[in-house]
Each structure stands twice: as C-alpha cells, then as structure tokens.
CSV table of C-alpha atoms in Angstrom, one decimal:
chain,number,residue,atom,x,y,z
A,1,MET,CA,-222.8,-147.0,-26.9
A,2,SER,CA,-224.4,-144.2,-25.1
A,3,THR,CA,-221.2,-142.2,-24.6
A,4,ASP,CA,-217.8,-141.8,-26.1
A,5,ALA,CA,-215.0,-144.2,-25.2
A,6,HIS,CA,-211.4,-143.2,-24.9
A,7,VAL,CA,-208.2,-145.2,-25.3
A,8,PHE,CA,-204.7,-144.2,-24.3
A,9,ILE,CA,-201.7,-145.5,-26.2
A,10,THR,CA,-198.1,-145.0,-25.3
A,11,ARG,CA,-196.9,-144.3,-28.8
A,12,PRO,CA,-197.0,-141.0,-30.8
A,13,HIS,CA,-200.2,-140.8,-32.9
A,14,SER,CA,-201.7,-137.9,-34.7
A,15,LYS,CA,-203.4,-137.0,-38.0
A,16,GLU,CA,-200.1,-135.8,-39.3
A,17,ARG,CA,-198.1,-138.9,-38.0
A,18,PRO,CA,-200.6,-141.7,-37.7
A,19,ASP,CA,-199.6,-144.8,-35.8
A,20,PRO,CA,-200.7,-148.2,-37.0
A,21,PHE,CA,-202.1,-149.1,-33.5
A,22,GLY,CA,-204.0,-145.9,-33.2
A,23,GLN,CA,-205.4,-146.3,-36.7
A,24,ALA,CA,-206.5,-149.8,-36.0
A,25,ILE,CA,-208.4,-148.8,-32.9
A,26,GLU,CA,-210.0,-145.8,-34.6
A,27,ALA,CA,-211.1,-148.1,-37.4
A,28,LEU,CA,-213.3,-150.2,-35.1
A,29,SER,CA,-216.9,-150.4,-36.2
A,30,THR,CA,-218.0,-149.2,-32.8
A,31,PRO,CA,-218.6,-145.4,-33.1
A,32,ASN,CA,-217.0,-142.7,-31.0
A,33,VAL,CA,-213.8,-144.3,-30.0
A,34,HIS,CA,-211.1,-141.7,-29.4
A,35,VAL,CA,-207.4,-142.5,-29.3
A,36,HIS,CA,-205.2,-140.3,-27.1
A,37,ALA,CA,-201.5,-140.6,-27.6
A,38,GLU,CA,-199.7,-137.3,-27.0
A,39,SER,CA,-200.8,-137.3,-23.4
A,40,LEU,CA,-198.9,-140.5,-22.9
A,41,GLU,CA,-195.6,-139.9,-24.7
A,42,LEU,CA,-193.8,-141.1,-21.6
A,43,THR,CA,-190.2,-141.9,-22.5
A,44,ARG,CA,-187.3,-140.5,-24.4
A,45,THR,CA,-184.6,-142.6,-25.8
A,46,THR,CA,-181.0,-141.6,-24.9
A,47,VAL,CA,-178.3,-143.4,-26.9
A,48,SER,CA,-174.8,-144.2,-25.5
A,49,ASP,CA,-172.4,-143.5,-28.3
A,50,GLU,CA,-169.6,-145.1,-26.2
A,51,GLU,CA,-171.5,-148.4,-26.0
A,52,CYS,CA,-172.5,-148.3,-29.7
A,53,LYS,CA,-168.8,-148.0,-30.5
A,54,ARG,CA,-167.9,-150.9,-28.2
A,55,PHE,CA,-170.4,-153.0,-30.0
A,56,ALA,CA,-169.2,-151.9,-33.4
A,57,ASP,CA,-165.6,-152.6,-32.5
A,58,ASP,CA,-166.5,-156.1,-31.4
A,59,LEU,CA,-168.5,-156.7,-34.5
A,60,MET,CA,-165.5,-155.8,-36.6
A,61,THR,CA,-163.3,-158.1,-34.5
A,62,TYR,CA,-165.6,-161.1,-34.8
A,63,ALA,CA,-166.1,-160.4,-38.5
A,64,ALA,CA,-162.4,-161.1,-38.9
A,65,THR,CA,-162.0,-163.9,-36.4
A,66,GLY,CA,-165.4,-165.7,-36.7
A,67,SER,CA,-165.2,-166.7,-33.0
A,68,CYS,CA,-168.6,-165.3,-32.0
A,69,GLY,CA,-171.4,-167.7,-31.1
A,70,TRP,CA,-174.5,-165.6,-30.9
A,71,ILE,CA,-175.7,-162.0,-31.4
A,72,LEU,CA,-179.0,-161.5,-29.5
A,73,PHE,CA,-181.6,-158.7,-29.8
A,74,THR,CA,-184.5,-158.3,-27.5
A,75,SER,CA,-186.3,-155.4,-29.1
A,76,ALA,CA,-186.8,-153.6,-32.4
A,77,ARG,CA,-185.7,-150.4,-30.8
A,78,THR,CA,-182.3,-151.8,-30.1
A,79,ILE,CA,-181.9,-152.6,-33.8
A,80,ARG,CA,-183.0,-149.1,-34.9
A,81,VAL,CA,-180.5,-147.6,-32.5
A,82,CYS,CA,-177.7,-149.7,-33.8
A,83,ALA,CA,-178.6,-149.2,-37.5
A,84,HIS,CA,-178.8,-145.4,-36.9
A,85,ARG,CA,-175.6,-145.0,-34.9
A,86,ILE,CA,-173.3,-147.7,-36.1
A,87,GLU,CA,-171.8,-147.0,-39.6
A,88,ASN,CA,-171.9,-150.2,-41.7
A,89,PHE,CA,-173.9,-152.0,-39.1
A,90,VAL,CA,-175.7,-154.2,-41.7
A,91,ASP,CA,-172.5,-155.1,-43.4
A,92,TYR,CA,-170.9,-156.1,-40.1
A,93,MET,CA,-173.9,-158.2,-39.1
A,94,LYS,CA,-174.0,-160.0,-42.4
A,95,CYS,CA,-170.3,-160.7,-42.2
A,96,VAL,CA,-170.3,-162.1,-38.7
A,97,HIS,CA,-173.4,-164.1,-39.6
A,98,GLU,CA,-171.5,-165.6,-42.6
A,99,ARG,CA,-168.6,-166.4,-40.3
A,100,GLY,CA,-170.9,-168.7,-38.3
A,101,ALA,CA,-172.5,-166.6,-35.6
A,102,ARG,CA,-176.1,-167.3,-34.9
A,103,ILE,CA,-178.7,-164.4,-34.6
A,104,GLY,CA,-181.5,-164.8,-32.0
A,105,VAL,CA,-184.3,-162.4,-31.2
A,106,VAL,CA,-187.4,-162.0,-29.0
A,107,GLY,CA,-190.6,-161.8,-30.9
A,108,PRO,CA,-191.8,-161.2,-34.4
A,109,ALA,CA,-191.4,-157.4,-34.3
A,110,THR,CA,-187.7,-157.8,-33.5
A,111,ALA,CA,-187.3,-160.3,-36.3
A,112,LYS,CA,-189.1,-158.1,-38.7
A,113,ALA,CA,-186.8,-155.2,-37.9
A,114,LEU,CA,-183.7,-157.3,-38.8
A,115,LYS,CA,-185.3,-158.8,-41.9
A,116,ALA,CA,-186.1,-155.2,-43.1
A,117,LEU,CA,-182.4,-154.6,-43.1
A,118,GLY,CA,-181.8,-157.9,-45.1
A,119,ILE,CA,-180.5,-159.8,-42.0
A,120,ASP,CA,-181.7,-163.3,-41.5
A,121,VAL,CA,-182.6,-164.7,-38.1
A,122,ASP,CA,-181.7,-168.1,-36.9
A,123,LEU,CA,-183.8,-168.3,-33.7
A,124,GLN,CA,-186.9,-166.5,-32.7
A,125,SER,CA,-188.4,-167.0,-29.2
A,126,GLU,CA,-191.8,-165.8,-28.0
A,127,GLY,CA,-192.3,-163.9,-24.8
A,128,SER,CA,-189.3,-162.7,-22.9
A,129,GLY,CA,-185.5,-162.5,-22.7
A,130,GLU,CA,-185.6,-165.6,-20.4
A,131,ASP,CA,-187.4,-167.5,-23.2
A,132,LEU,CA,-184.7,-166.5,-25.6
A,133,ALA,CA,-181.9,-167.5,-23.3
A,134,ASN,CA,-183.4,-171.0,-22.7
A,135,ALA,CA,-184.0,-171.3,-26.4
A,136,VAL,CA,-180.3,-170.6,-27.2
A,137,VAL,CA,-179.1,-173.1,-24.6
A,138,ALA,CA,-181.5,-175.8,-26.0
A,139,PHE,CA,-180.6,-174.9,-29.6
A,140,ASP,CA,-176.8,-175.5,-29.0
A,141,ARG,CA,-177.3,-178.6,-26.8
A,142,GLU,CA,-179.4,-180.3,-29.4
A,143,ARG,CA,-176.6,-179.7,-31.9
A,144,SER,CA,-173.8,-180.5,-29.4
A,145,VAL,CA,-172.3,-177.0,-30.0
A,146,GLN,CA,-169.8,-175.8,-27.5
A,147,THR,CA,-170.7,-172.5,-25.8
A,148,ARG,CA,-169.1,-169.4,-27.4
A,149,GLU,CA,-169.3,-165.7,-26.7
A,150,VAL,CA,-172.6,-164.0,-26.9
A,151,LEU,CA,-173.0,-160.3,-27.9
A,152,LEU,CA,-176.0,-158.6,-26.4
A,153,PRO,CA,-176.8,-155.0,-27.2
A,154,GLN,CA,-179.8,-153.9,-25.0
A,155,SER,CA,-181.4,-151.1,-23.1
A,156,ALA,CA,-179.5,-150.2,-20.0
A,157,ILE,CA,-182.7,-150.9,-18.0
A,158,ALA,CA,-183.4,-154.3,-19.6
A,159,ARG,CA,-184.1,-157.2,-17.2
A,160,VAL,CA,-181.0,-159.2,-16.2
A,161,GLN,CA,-182.5,-162.7,-16.4
A,162,LEU,CA,-181.3,-163.3,-20.0
A,163,ARG,CA,-177.7,-162.6,-19.0
A,164,GLN,CA,-178.0,-164.6,-15.8
A,165,ILE,CA,-179.4,-167.7,-17.5
A,166,LEU,CA,-176.7,-167.6,-20.2
A,167,SER,CA,-173.9,-167.0,-17.7
A,168,GLU,CA,-175.1,-169.9,-15.5
A,169,ALA,CA,-175.0,-172.1,-18.7
A,170,SER,CA,-171.3,-171.1,-19.2
A,171,TYR,CA,-171.9,-168.6,-22.0
A,172,PRO,CA,-169.5,-165.6,-21.9
A,173,VAL,CA,-171.8,-162.6,-22.4
A,174,ARG,CA,-170.6,-159.3,-23.7
A,175,HIS,CA,-173.3,-156.8,-22.8
A,176,TYR,CA,-173.7,-153.4,-24.5
A,177,PRO,CA,-176.2,-150.9,-22.9
A,178,VAL,CA,-176.5,-149.0,-26.2
A,179,TYR,CA,-179.4,-146.9,-25.0
A,180,THR,CA,-181.7,-146.2,-22.1
A,181,THR,CA,-185.2,-144.8,-21.8
A,182,VAL,CA,-185.8,-141.8,-19.6
A,183,THR,CA,-189.3,-141.1,-18.1
A,184,ILE,CA,-190.7,-137.7,-19.1
A,185,ALA,CA,-193.8,-136.1,-17.7
A,186,PRO,CA,-196.8,-136.3,-20.0
A,187,ARG,CA,-197.2,-133.0,-21.8
A,188,TYR,CA,-200.9,-132.8,-20.6
A,189,SER,CA,-200.7,-134.6,-17.3
A,190,LEU,CA,-203.4,-132.4,-15.7
A,191,GLU,CA,-205.6,-132.9,-18.8
A,192,LEU,CA,-205.0,-136.7,-18.5
A,193,ALA,CA,-206.1,-136.7,-14.9
A,194,ARG,CA,-209.2,-134.7,-15.6
A,195,MET,CA,-210.1,-137.0,-18.5
A,196,CYS,CA,-209.7,-140.1,-16.3
A,197,SER,CA,-212.1,-138.6,-13.7
A,198,SER,CA,-214.8,-137.4,-16.1
A,199,THR,CA,-214.9,-139.7,-19.1
A,200,TYR,CA,-215.1,-143.4,-19.9
A,201,VAL,CA,-211.6,-144.7,-20.5
A,202,ALA,CA,-211.9,-148.1,-22.1
A,203,ALA,CA,-208.2,-149.1,-21.9
A,204,THR,CA,-204.6,-148.1,-21.9
A,205,VAL,CA,-202.3,-149.8,-24.5
A,206,ILE,CA,-198.7,-150.2,-23.4
A,207,THR,CA,-196.2,-151.1,-26.2
A,208,ALA,CA,-193.0,-151.6,-24.2
A,209,PRO,CA,-191.9,-152.5,-20.7
A,210,SER,CA,-190.2,-149.1,-20.4
A,211,SER,CA,-193.5,-147.4,-21.1
A,212,ALA,CA,-195.2,-149.5,-18.4
A,213,ARG,CA,-192.6,-148.4,-15.8
A,214,ALA,CA,-193.0,-144.8,-16.9
A,215,LEU,CA,-196.7,-144.9,-16.7
A,216,LYS,CA,-196.6,-146.3,-13.2
A,217,ASP,CA,-194.3,-143.4,-12.2
A,218,VAL,CA,-196.4,-140.5,-13.7
A,219,ALA,CA,-200.0,-141.8,-13.7
A,220,PRO,CA,-200.4,-144.5,-11.0
A,221,TYR,CA,-204.0,-143.6,-10.6
A,222,LEU,CA,-204.7,-145.5,-13.8
A,223,PHE,CA,-204.3,-148.8,-11.9
A,224,PRO,CA,-206.3,-150.9,-11.2
A,225,HIS,CA,-209.4,-149.2,-12.6
A,226,ILE,CA,-208.5,-149.2,-16.3
A,227,PRO,CA,-207.6,-152.3,-18.3
A,228,VAL,CA,-204.1,-152.4,-19.6
A,229,ILE,CA,-203.4,-154.1,-22.9
A,230,VAL,CA,-199.8,-155.2,-23.5
A,231,LEU,CA,-198.2,-156.6,-26.7
A,232,GLY,CA,-196.2,-159.5,-25.2
A,233,GLN,CA,-195.0,-161.4,-22.1
A,234,ALA,CA,-192.1,-159.0,-21.4
A,235,SER,CA,-194.5,-156.1,-20.7
A,236,ALA,CA,-196.9,-158.5,-18.9
A,237,THR,CA,-194.1,-159.6,-16.6
A,238,THR,CA,-193.1,-156.0,-15.9
A,239,MET,CA,-196.7,-155.1,-15.1
A,240,ALA,CA,-197.0,-158.0,-12.7
A,241,GLU,CA,-193.9,-156.7,-10.9
A,242,ILE,CA,-194.7,-153.0,-10.7
A,243,ALA,CA,-198.5,-153.0,-10.6
A,244,PRO,CA,-199.9,-156.4,-9.5
A,245,GLU,CA,-203.3,-154.9,-9.0
A,246,ALA,CA,-203.6,-153.9,-12.7
A,247,GLN,CA,-206.1,-155.6,-15.1
A,248,VAL,CA,-203.6,-156.8,-17.7
A,249,ILE,CA,-204.7,-158.2,-21.1
A,250,VAL,CA,-202.0,-159.8,-23.4
A,251,ALA,CA,-202.9,-159.3,-27.0
A,252,ASP,CA,-203.0,-162.6,-29.0
A,253,HIS,CA,-200.3,-161.1,-31.3
A,254,PRO,CA,-198.1,-157.9,-31.1
A,255,THR,CA,-200.0,-156.4,-34.0
A,256,PRO,CA,-202.4,-153.4,-34.4
A,257,ASP,CA,-205.3,-155.7,-35.4
A,258,ALA,CA,-204.8,-157.9,-32.3
A,259,VAL,CA,-204.8,-154.9,-30.0
A,260,ALA,CA,-207.9,-153.5,-31.7
A,261,ASP,CA,-209.6,-156.9,-31.1
A,262,CYS,CA,-208.9,-156.5,-27.4
A,263,ILE,CA,-210.4,-153.0,-27.4
A,264,LYS,CA,-213.5,-154.4,-29.3
A,265,ARG,CA,-214.0,-157.1,-26.7
A,266,ILE,CA,-213.8,-154.6,-23.8
A,267,LEU,CA,-216.3,-152.4,-25.5
A,268,GLU,CA,-218.6,-155.3,-26.2
A,269,THR,CA,-218.5,-156.3,-22.6
A,270,HIS,CA,-219.8,-152.8,-21.7
A,271,ALA,CA,-222.5,-152.9,-24.4
A,272,GLY,CA,-225.9,-152.5,-23.0
A,273,HIS,CA,-224.5,-151.0,-19.8
A,274,SER,CA,-223.9,-147.4,-19.0
A,275,PRO,CA,-220.1,-147.0,-19.2
A,276,GLN,CA,-218.6,-146.0,-15.9
A,277,LYS,CA,-217.0,-142.5,-15.9
A,278,GLY,CA,-214.1,-141.7,-13.8
A,279,ILE,CA,-211.8,-143.8,-11.7
C-alpha cells in the first residue's frame, strides 16, 4: 500500500488494555494498518439495580417452584451485568435449570459467556432475537411442550420483536430491562472528523447494535462512504434501519479473525489503487 490505512473499532483498545479485535486487525500482514478505538468509545452501560433485583427475586421463586419454562439471553453484556450485580446468580441459574427451565441464547458469544460461568445452554440461535423466539416456539412444539413463563433480562433499548413473537405464541414473558446503554460523545470527536477528511479510513467495526445507533448519532458523516463491518445479524438489521445508505459487511463469524479477514479483503480490493483520502 502506498499510504497508511486506518480502522475504527467501537471497543476500548490500547497497548495497556489490548482488545482481541484490535490485535487481530493490527496483526494483518499488510503493513501500516492503524486501529483507532478511543475515539469511538461511544456508549456507557447504566445498570438498573431495581430490575436486577426483580430478576433475582423471580429466579429465587422459580428455583423453588420449578414453574419457569425458559430463561433467554440475547447478549453477553446482559450476562456480565447479571453476574456482577446479582449475588449468587450462577447458583440461581443452575438451580432453575435443574428444575426444568430451558436456557436459550442468541449467538456463540452469549453462549460462551454462560459456559464460562459453568451454565449449560439448551438452545442457541444465530442472528437475532426474532430467530431465538422462533427457535423457542419450534423447540417446544416439536416436543409438544405446553407454553410456560419466559424470563427475559435485556437492555432497555433492545428490539421488541422477540417479546412480540413469544407473546403472540401465548408465552407469558417477564421482561427485565437490567441495563441500558447511553450514548456519549467521542473523546476526540474533532480529531475523528479531521482524520476522516485527511486519511484513508478502510472500515469501521461495530460490535453491538447500541454502538451502531450511537455512531449514527455522533458521527453520521461516516456513512455511506466508509464500509461498516458488523459481527452479526442483529447489528446488520439495526444498520439497515438507521443507515440504509451504509455499506454493511457481516463477518462470517463474530470473532476477531473473521473481522480481520473482512479488513484484509477490503485492503486487497484497494491494492494497486491509490487509496481515497477523506469522505
């Protein structure tokens, strides 16, 4: 390449606190690829202790009664919030699971977060919350299982389709907005704008739907000129809703190596050409 390439990621990444996605991109054999993360720390997680307590109280109840049908998780962040804020969360989950509740998740990252706590997963869907809802309905119908209560801890700004599909299929859903994500202005928003106008920005990597919405709020000038790489269908759906003009690339897998492969293909496309500076 005749000039440096720059990649933005919406996750903290630095020499002191390296992020796996940033490391994978920086490890590309193509020289002079720079990862910028601190400029795009777009969201802050705000936890609702009241909703965490509601969820914990219901977990204790169902651990005793065994009348819960499903506990569903749509993100690894939800699991981290619950594990951090709910005392004995793992014990409650294991007990409810042993009493017959099924555990369903969206995507491998969410499953991995539970498995790291020693909690098994009964159903893993790919893509979105809607996919998980349809998978739950199909799972129970195949086994002629009567619908029972669903516990659903989530972000307060999560898409409503999962709940709607389950409710329409006669599942009682207890929803717990245990946290929300608040958009914050990038620390170096002016520097970000200057960089976009004067350097070759190969791509922006968005790792969550909340980051997509925040990026649209604070840096709409990134669309449609810079390719956006997302980790899964949920973020792709969000991008289609908020920025239909964006060039969205869905990584083959929600992993650092898969994202790095996307960056590599973008850079190879530009090989032999003079990379365009600015937007």
